Coordinates of C-alpha atoms and ligand atoms in Angstrom, one line a residue:
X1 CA 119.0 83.9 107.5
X2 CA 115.9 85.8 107.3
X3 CA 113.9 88.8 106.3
X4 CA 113.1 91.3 108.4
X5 CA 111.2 94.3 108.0
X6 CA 111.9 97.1 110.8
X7 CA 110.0 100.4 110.9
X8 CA 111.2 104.0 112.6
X9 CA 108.1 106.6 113.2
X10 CA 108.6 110.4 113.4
X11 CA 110.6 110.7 116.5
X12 CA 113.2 108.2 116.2
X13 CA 114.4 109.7 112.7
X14 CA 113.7 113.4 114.3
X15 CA 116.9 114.4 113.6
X16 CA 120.0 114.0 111.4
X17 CA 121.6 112.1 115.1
X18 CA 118.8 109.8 115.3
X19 CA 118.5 109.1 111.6
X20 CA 122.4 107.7 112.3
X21 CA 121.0 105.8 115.1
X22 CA 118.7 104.1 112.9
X23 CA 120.9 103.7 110.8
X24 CA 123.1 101.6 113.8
X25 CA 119.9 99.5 114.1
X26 CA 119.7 98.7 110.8
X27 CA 123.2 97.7 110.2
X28 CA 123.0 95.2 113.8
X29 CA 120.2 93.6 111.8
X30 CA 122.0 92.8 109.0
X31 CA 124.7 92.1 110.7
X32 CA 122.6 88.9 112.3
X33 CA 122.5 87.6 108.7
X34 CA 119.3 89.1 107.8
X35 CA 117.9 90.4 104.5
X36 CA 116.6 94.3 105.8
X37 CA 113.5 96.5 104.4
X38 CA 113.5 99.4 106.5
X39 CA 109.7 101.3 106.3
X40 CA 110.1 105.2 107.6
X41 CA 107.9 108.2 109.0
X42 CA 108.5 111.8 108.4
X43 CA 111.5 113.7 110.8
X44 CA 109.9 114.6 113.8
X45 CA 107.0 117.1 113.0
X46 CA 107.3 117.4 109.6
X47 CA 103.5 116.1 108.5
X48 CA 101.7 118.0 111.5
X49 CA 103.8 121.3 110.0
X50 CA 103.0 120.4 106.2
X51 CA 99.4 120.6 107.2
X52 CA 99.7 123.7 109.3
X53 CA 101.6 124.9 106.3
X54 CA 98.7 124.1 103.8
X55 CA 95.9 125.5 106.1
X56 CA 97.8 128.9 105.8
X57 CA 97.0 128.7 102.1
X58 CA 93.7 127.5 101.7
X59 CA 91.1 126.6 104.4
X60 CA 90.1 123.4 102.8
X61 CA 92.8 122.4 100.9
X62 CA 92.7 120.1 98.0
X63 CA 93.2 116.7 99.0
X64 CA 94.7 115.5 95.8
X65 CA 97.3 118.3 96.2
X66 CA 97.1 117.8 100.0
X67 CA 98.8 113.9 99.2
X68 CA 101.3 115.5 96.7
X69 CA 102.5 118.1 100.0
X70 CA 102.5 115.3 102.7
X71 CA 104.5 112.4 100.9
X72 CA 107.5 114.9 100.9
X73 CA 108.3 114.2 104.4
X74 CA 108.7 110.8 104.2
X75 CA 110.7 111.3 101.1
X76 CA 113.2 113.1 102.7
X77 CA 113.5 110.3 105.3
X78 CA 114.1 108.0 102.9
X79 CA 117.3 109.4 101.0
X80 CA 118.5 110.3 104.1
X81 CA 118.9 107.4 105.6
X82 CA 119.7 105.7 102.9
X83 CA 122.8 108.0 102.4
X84 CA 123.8 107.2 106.3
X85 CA 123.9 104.1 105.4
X86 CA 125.8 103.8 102.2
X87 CA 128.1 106.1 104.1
X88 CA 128.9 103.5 106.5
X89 CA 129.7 100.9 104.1
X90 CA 125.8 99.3 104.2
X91 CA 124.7 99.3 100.4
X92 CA 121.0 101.0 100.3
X93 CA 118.4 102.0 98.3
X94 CA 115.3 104.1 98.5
X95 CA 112.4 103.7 97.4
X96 CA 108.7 105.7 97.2
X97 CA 105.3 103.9 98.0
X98 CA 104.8 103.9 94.3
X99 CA 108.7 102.6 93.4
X100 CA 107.9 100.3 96.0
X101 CA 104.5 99.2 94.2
X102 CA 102.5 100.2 96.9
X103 CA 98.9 100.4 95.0
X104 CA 96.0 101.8 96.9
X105 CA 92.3 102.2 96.4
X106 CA 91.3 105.9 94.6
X107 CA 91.0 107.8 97.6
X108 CA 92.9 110.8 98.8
X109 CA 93.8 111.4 102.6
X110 CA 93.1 108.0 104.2
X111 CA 93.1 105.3 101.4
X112 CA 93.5 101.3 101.7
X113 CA 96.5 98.9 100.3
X114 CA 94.9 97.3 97.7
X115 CA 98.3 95.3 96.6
X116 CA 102.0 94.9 96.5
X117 CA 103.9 94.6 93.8
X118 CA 107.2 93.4 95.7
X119 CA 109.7 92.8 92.1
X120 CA 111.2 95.7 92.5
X121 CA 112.0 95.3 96.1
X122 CA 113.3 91.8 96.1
X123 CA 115.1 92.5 93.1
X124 CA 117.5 94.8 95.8
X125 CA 117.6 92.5 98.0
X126 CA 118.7 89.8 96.2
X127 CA 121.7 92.2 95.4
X128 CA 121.9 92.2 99.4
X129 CA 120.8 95.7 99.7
X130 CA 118.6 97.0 102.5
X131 CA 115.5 99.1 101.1
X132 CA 114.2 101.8 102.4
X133 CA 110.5 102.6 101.6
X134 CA 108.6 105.6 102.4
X135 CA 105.7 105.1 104.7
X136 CA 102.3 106.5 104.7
X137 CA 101.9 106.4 101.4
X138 CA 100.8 104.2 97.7
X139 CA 99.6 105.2 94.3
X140 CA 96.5 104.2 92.6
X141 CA 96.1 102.2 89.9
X142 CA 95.5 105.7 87.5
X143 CA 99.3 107.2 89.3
X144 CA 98.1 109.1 91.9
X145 CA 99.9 109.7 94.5
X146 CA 97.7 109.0 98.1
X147 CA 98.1 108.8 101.4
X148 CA 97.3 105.9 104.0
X149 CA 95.8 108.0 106.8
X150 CA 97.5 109.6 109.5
X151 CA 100.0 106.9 111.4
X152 CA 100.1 104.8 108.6
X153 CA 103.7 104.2 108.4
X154 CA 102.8 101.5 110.1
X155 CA 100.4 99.8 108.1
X156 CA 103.4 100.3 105.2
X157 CA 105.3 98.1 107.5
X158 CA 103.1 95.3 108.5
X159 CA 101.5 95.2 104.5
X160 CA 105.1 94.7 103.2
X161 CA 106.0 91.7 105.5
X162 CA 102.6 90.1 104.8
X163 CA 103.5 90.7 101.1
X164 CA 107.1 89.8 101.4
X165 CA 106.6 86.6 103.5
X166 CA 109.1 88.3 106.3
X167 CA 109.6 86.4 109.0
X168 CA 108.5 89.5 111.6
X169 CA 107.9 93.2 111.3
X170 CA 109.6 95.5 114.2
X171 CA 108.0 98.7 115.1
X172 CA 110.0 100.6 116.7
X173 CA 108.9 103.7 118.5
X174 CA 109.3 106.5 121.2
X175 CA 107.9 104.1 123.7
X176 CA 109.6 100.5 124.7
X177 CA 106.3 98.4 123.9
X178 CA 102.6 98.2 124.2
X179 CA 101.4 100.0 127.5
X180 CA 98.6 99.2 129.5
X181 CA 97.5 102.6 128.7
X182 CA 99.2 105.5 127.0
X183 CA 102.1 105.8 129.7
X184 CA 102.8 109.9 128.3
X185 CA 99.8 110.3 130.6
X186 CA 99.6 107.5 133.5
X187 CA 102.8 107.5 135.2
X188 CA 102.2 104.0 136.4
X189 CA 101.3 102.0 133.1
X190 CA 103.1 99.1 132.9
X191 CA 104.4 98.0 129.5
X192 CA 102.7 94.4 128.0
X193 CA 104.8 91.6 127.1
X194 CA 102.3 90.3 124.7
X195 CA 98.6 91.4 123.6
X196 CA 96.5 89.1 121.3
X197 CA 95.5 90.3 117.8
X198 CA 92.2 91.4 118.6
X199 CA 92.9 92.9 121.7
X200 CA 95.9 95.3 120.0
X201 CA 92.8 96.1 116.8
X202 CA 90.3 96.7 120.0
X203 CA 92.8 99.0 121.9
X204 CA 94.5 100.8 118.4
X205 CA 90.7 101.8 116.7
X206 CA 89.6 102.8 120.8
X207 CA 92.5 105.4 120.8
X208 CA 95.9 103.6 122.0
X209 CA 97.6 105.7 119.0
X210 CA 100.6 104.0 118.9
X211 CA 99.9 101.2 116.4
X212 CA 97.9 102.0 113.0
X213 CA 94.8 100.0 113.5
X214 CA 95.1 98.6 110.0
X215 CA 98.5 97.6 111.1
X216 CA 96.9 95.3 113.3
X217 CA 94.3 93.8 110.7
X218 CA 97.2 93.2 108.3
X219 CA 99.0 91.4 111.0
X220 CA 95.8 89.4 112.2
X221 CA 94.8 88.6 108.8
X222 CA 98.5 87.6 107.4
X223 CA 99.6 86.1 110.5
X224 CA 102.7 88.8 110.5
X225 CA 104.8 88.2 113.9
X226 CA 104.5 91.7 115.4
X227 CA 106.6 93.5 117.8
X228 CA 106.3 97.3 119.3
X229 CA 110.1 97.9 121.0
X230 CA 112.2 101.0 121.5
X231 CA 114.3 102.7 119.2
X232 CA 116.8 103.8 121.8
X233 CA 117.1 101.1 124.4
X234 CA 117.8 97.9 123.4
X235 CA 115.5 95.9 124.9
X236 CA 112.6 93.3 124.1
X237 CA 109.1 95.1 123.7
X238 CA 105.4 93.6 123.2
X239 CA 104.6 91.3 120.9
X240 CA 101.2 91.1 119.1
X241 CA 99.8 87.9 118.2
X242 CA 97.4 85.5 118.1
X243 CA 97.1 84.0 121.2
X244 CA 98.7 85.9 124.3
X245 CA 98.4 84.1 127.2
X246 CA 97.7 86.7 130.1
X247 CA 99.9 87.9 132.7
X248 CA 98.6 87.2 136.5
X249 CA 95.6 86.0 135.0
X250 CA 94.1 89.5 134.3
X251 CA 90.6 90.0 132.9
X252 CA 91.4 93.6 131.7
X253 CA 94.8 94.4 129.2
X254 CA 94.5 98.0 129.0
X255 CA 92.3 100.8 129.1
X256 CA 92.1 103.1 126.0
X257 CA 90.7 106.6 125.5
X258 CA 89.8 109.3 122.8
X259 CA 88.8 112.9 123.0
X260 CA 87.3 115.4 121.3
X261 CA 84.1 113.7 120.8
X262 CA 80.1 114.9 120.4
X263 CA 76.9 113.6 121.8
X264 CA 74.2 114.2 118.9
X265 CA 70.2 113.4 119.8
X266 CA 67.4 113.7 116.9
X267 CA 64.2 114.2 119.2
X268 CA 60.5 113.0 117.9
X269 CA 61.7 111.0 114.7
X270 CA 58.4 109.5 113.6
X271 CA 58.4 105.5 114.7
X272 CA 58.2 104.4 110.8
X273 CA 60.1 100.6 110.4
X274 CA 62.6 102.5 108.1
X275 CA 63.2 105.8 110.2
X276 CA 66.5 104.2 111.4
X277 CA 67.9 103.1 108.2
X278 CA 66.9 106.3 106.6
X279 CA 69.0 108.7 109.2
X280 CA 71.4 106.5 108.9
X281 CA 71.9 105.9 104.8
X282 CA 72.2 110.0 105.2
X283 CA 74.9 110.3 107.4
X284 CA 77.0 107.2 105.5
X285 CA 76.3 108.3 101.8
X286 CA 78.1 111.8 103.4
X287 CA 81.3 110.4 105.0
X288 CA 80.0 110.6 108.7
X289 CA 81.4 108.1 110.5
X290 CA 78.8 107.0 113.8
X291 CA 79.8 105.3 117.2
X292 CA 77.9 104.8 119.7
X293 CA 73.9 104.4 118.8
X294 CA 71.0 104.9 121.6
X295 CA 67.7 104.6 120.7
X296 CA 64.5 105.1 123.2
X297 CA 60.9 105.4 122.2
X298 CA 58.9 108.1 124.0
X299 CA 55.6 106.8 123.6
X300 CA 54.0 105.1 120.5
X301 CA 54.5 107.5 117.8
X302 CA 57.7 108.9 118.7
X303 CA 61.6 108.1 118.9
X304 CA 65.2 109.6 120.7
X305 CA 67.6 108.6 118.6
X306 CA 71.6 109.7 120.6
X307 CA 75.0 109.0 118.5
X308 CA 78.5 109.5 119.3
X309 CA 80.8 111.0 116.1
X310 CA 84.1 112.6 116.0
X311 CA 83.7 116.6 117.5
X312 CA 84.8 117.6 113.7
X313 CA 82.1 116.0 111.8
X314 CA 79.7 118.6 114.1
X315 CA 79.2 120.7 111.7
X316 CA 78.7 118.7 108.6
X317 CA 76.5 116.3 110.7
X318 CA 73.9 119.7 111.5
X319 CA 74.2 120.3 107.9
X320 CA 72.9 117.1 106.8
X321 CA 70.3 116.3 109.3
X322 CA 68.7 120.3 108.7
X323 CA 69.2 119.3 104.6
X324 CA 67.1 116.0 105.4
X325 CA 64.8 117.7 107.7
X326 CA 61.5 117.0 105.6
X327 CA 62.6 113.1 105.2
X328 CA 63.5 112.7 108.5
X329 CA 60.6 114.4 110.0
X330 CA 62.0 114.8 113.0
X331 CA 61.0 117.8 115.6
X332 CA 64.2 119.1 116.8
X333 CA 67.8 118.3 117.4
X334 CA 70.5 118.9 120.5
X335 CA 74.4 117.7 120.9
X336 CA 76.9 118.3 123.6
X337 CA 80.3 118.5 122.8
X338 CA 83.8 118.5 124.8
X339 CA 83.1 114.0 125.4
X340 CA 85.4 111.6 125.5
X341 CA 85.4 108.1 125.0
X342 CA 87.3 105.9 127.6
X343 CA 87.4 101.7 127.2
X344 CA 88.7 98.8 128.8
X345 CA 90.1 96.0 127.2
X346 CA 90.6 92.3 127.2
X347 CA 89.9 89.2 126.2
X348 CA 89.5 87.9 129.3
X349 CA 85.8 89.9 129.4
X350 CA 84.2 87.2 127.3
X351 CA 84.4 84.2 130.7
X352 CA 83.9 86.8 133.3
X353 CA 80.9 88.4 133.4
X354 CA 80.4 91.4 135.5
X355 CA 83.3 93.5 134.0
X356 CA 80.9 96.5 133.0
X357 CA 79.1 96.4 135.9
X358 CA 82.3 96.5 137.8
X359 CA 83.3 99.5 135.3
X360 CA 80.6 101.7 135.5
X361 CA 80.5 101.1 140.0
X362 CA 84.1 102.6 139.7
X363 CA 83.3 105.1 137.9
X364 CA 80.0 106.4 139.9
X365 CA 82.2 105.9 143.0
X366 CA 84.9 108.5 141.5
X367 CA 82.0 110.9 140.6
X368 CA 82.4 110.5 137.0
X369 CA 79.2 110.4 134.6
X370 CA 78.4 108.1 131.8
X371 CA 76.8 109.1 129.4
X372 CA 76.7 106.4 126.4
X373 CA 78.0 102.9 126.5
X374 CA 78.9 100.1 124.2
X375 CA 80.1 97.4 124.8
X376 CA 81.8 94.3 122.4
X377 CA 82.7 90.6 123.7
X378 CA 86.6 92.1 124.7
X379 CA 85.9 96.0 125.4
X380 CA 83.2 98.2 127.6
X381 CA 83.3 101.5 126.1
X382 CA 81.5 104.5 128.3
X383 CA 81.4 108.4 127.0
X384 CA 82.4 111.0 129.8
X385 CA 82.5 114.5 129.7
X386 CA 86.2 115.4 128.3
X387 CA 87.5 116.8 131.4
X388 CA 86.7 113.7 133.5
X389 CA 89.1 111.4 130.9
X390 CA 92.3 111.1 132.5
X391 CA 90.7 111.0 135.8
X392 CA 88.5 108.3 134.6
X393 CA 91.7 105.9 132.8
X394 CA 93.8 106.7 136.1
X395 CA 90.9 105.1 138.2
X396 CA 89.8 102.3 135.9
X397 CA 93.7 101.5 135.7
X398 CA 94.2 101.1 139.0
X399 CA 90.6 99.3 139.9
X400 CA 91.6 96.7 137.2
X401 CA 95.1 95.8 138.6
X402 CA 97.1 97.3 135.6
X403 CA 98.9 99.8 137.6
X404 CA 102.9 99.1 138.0
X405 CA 102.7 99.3 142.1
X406 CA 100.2 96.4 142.1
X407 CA 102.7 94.2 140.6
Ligands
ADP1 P1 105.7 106.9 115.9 O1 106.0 108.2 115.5 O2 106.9 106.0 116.3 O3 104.7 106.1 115.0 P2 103.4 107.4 117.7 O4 103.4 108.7 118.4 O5 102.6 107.2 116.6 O6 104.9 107.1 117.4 O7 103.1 106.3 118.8 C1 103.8 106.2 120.0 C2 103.0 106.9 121.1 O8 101.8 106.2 121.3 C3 103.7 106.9 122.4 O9 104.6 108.0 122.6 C4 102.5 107.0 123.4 O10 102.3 108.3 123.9 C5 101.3 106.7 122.5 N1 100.5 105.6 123.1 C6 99.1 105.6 123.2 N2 98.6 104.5 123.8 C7 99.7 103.7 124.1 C8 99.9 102.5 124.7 N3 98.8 101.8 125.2 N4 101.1 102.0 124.9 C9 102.2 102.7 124.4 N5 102.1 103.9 123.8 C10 100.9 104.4 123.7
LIG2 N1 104.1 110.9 108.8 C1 102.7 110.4 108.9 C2 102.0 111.0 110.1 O1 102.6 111.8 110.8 C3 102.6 108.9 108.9 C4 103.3 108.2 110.1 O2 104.1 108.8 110.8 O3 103.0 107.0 110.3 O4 100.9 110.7 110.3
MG3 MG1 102.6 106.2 114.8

């Protein structure tokens, strides 16, 4: 007999049917003998329309009140499955984040686990009850109430079995595993049986939205046995972990991508030793998160500075550069937006050298343009304009071997 932790994102408790499905899985589990925590998303929707909701209200709503609206949805999942269960003879409880002693650090809209207090929990489940605990959500150590970022009903899951000692944590999704790319847009991605640790943190934080990519780091760094697998079909799906020995000896797992991304470039920064740092400190100290970093000297005096961010930090990134502008010294400034951000993964890069080369011939053979590039020992990363990104996973996918018809 062990302990099993089993989590069920938006679509798989979308409705009050598939909340009784769930509820199926979760008795077939403890049915095998196994003490059951059961972590769960928000019905179908519900966050994406909370925030809709809130934006109808205010522009730039609160983000203290903005936690207090969007840890209703997965409160609602919670009692509601929780009565399914009961209902069928399964004793139950449900629990909030914060019943669940989920603490966090002091940040609204995208804060860290800091601990878990699990008493509460395995006092239930020493009376052989399953627990249910809302996802996506913690409190701090003051008693407020935050969120984990969005898709981090996952990182619930995974930071509970690390805490609890379970023996594996079960994600189970819309999808029947781990993909060699996001298979709602390649018809031909073939599902994984296994990807290492790094390569599932590599393909979560490059775009492959279906794992939390502090999921992954609480698995990696707690060793928690990992598995992504259906919530419909009952079959085996991918499991993460440390080692995964690859199929057909592969140097490429999957290819990941990301939209919505902008191409800044500070011309004639003054060559000074501390320029970099400088322009940098600035855009940290205001929450602008950086990517991709090109630098070029023009002649002597002079520098090019390029860097990738996220196409909604635009505006506050123009803000604080034309704030800084006497600091900086720079002479002018120029972005292009509508990028995206396609990479290839494996760890199968780091004997094989070549692989970018390889990359970027493919894509110059399709037509496609690169723009920025960065690369890590297990992932080539290339920026292309936005409307070239499907067309540039299909033919990496296929150039790599990934595609289902090659097998
Ligand atoms: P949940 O609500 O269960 O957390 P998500 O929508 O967050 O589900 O994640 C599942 C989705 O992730 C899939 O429907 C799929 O479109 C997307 N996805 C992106 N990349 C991959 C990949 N490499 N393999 C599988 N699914 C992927
Ligand atoms: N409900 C939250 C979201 O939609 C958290 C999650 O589903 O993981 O982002
Ligand atoms: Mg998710």
């Amino acid at each position: 007999m062990g302990l099993i932790v089993q989590k069920f994102g938006g679509t798989s408790v979308g409705s009050a049917e598939r909340i009784l499905n769930v509820a199926e899985r979760v008795r077939e589990e403890k049915e095998r003998g196994n003490d059951v925590v059961v972590v769960v998303s928000a019905m179908g929707k519900t966050t994406d329309q909370l925030v809709s909701l809130a934006k109808e209200i205010a522009t730039q709503p609160n983000k203290r009140e903005m936690d207090m609206l969007l840890t209703t949805g997965e409160q609602i999942t919670i009692s509601l499955l929780s009565m399914a269960l009961n209902h069928k003879g399964i004793e139950a409880v449900s629990f909030t984040g914060w019943q669940a002693g989920i603490f966090t650090e002091d940040i609204h809209g995208n804060a860290r686990i800091t601990k878990i207090e699990t008493d509460a929990v395995n006092k239930q489940l020493s009376k052989g009850k399953v627990v249910i605990v809302a996802g996506f959500q913690g409190i701090t150590v003051d008693g407020e109430i935050t969120t984990l970022g969005r898709g981090g009903s996952d990182t619930t899951a995974v930071a509970l079995a690390a805490a609890l000692k379970a023996d594996k944590c079960d994600i189970y999704t819309d999808v029947t595993g781990v993909y060699t790319t996001d298979p709602r847009y390649v018809k031909d991605a073939r599902k994984l049986l296994a990807v290492s640790y790094d390569e599932m943190l590599e393909l979560a934080n490059l775009g492959a939205g279906v794992l939390h990519p502090r999921a992954v780091e609480f698995a990696k760094n707690y060793n928690v046995p990992l598995e992504v697998r259906s919530s419909m079909e009952k079959i085996s799906g991918t499991v993460i972990e440390e080692e995964a020995t690859m199929e057909e000896n592969l140097i490429v797992r999957g290819v990941a991508f990301e939209g919505e991304i902008t191409r800044v470039t500070v011309l004639g920064l003054p060559n000074s030793l501390s320029g970099l740092s400088t322009i940098f400190t600035t855009l940290a100290k205001n929450h602008i998160n950086v990517d991709i970093i090109i630098q070029s000297s023009t002649d002597a005096h002079a520098t090019n500075l390029s860097f990738s961010i996220k196409s909604e930090d635009l505006e506050q990134t123009l803000t604080v550069l034309e704030e800084n502008r006497e600091v900086l010294e720079y002479e002018q400034i120029e972005w292009e937006m509508k990028l995206a951000k396609v990479s290839i993964v494996g760890s199968g890069m780091v004997s094989n050298p070549g692989v970018a080369a390889e990359m970027f011939k493919v894509l110059a053979d399709h037509e496609i343009h690169v723009k920025m590039v960065s690369t890590s020992e297990i992932k080539v990363s290339a920026v292309v304009a936005e409307t070239n990104m499907i067309r540039a996973v299909e033919v990496l996918h296929e150039a790599f071997n990934l595609s289902e018809n090659k097998r």
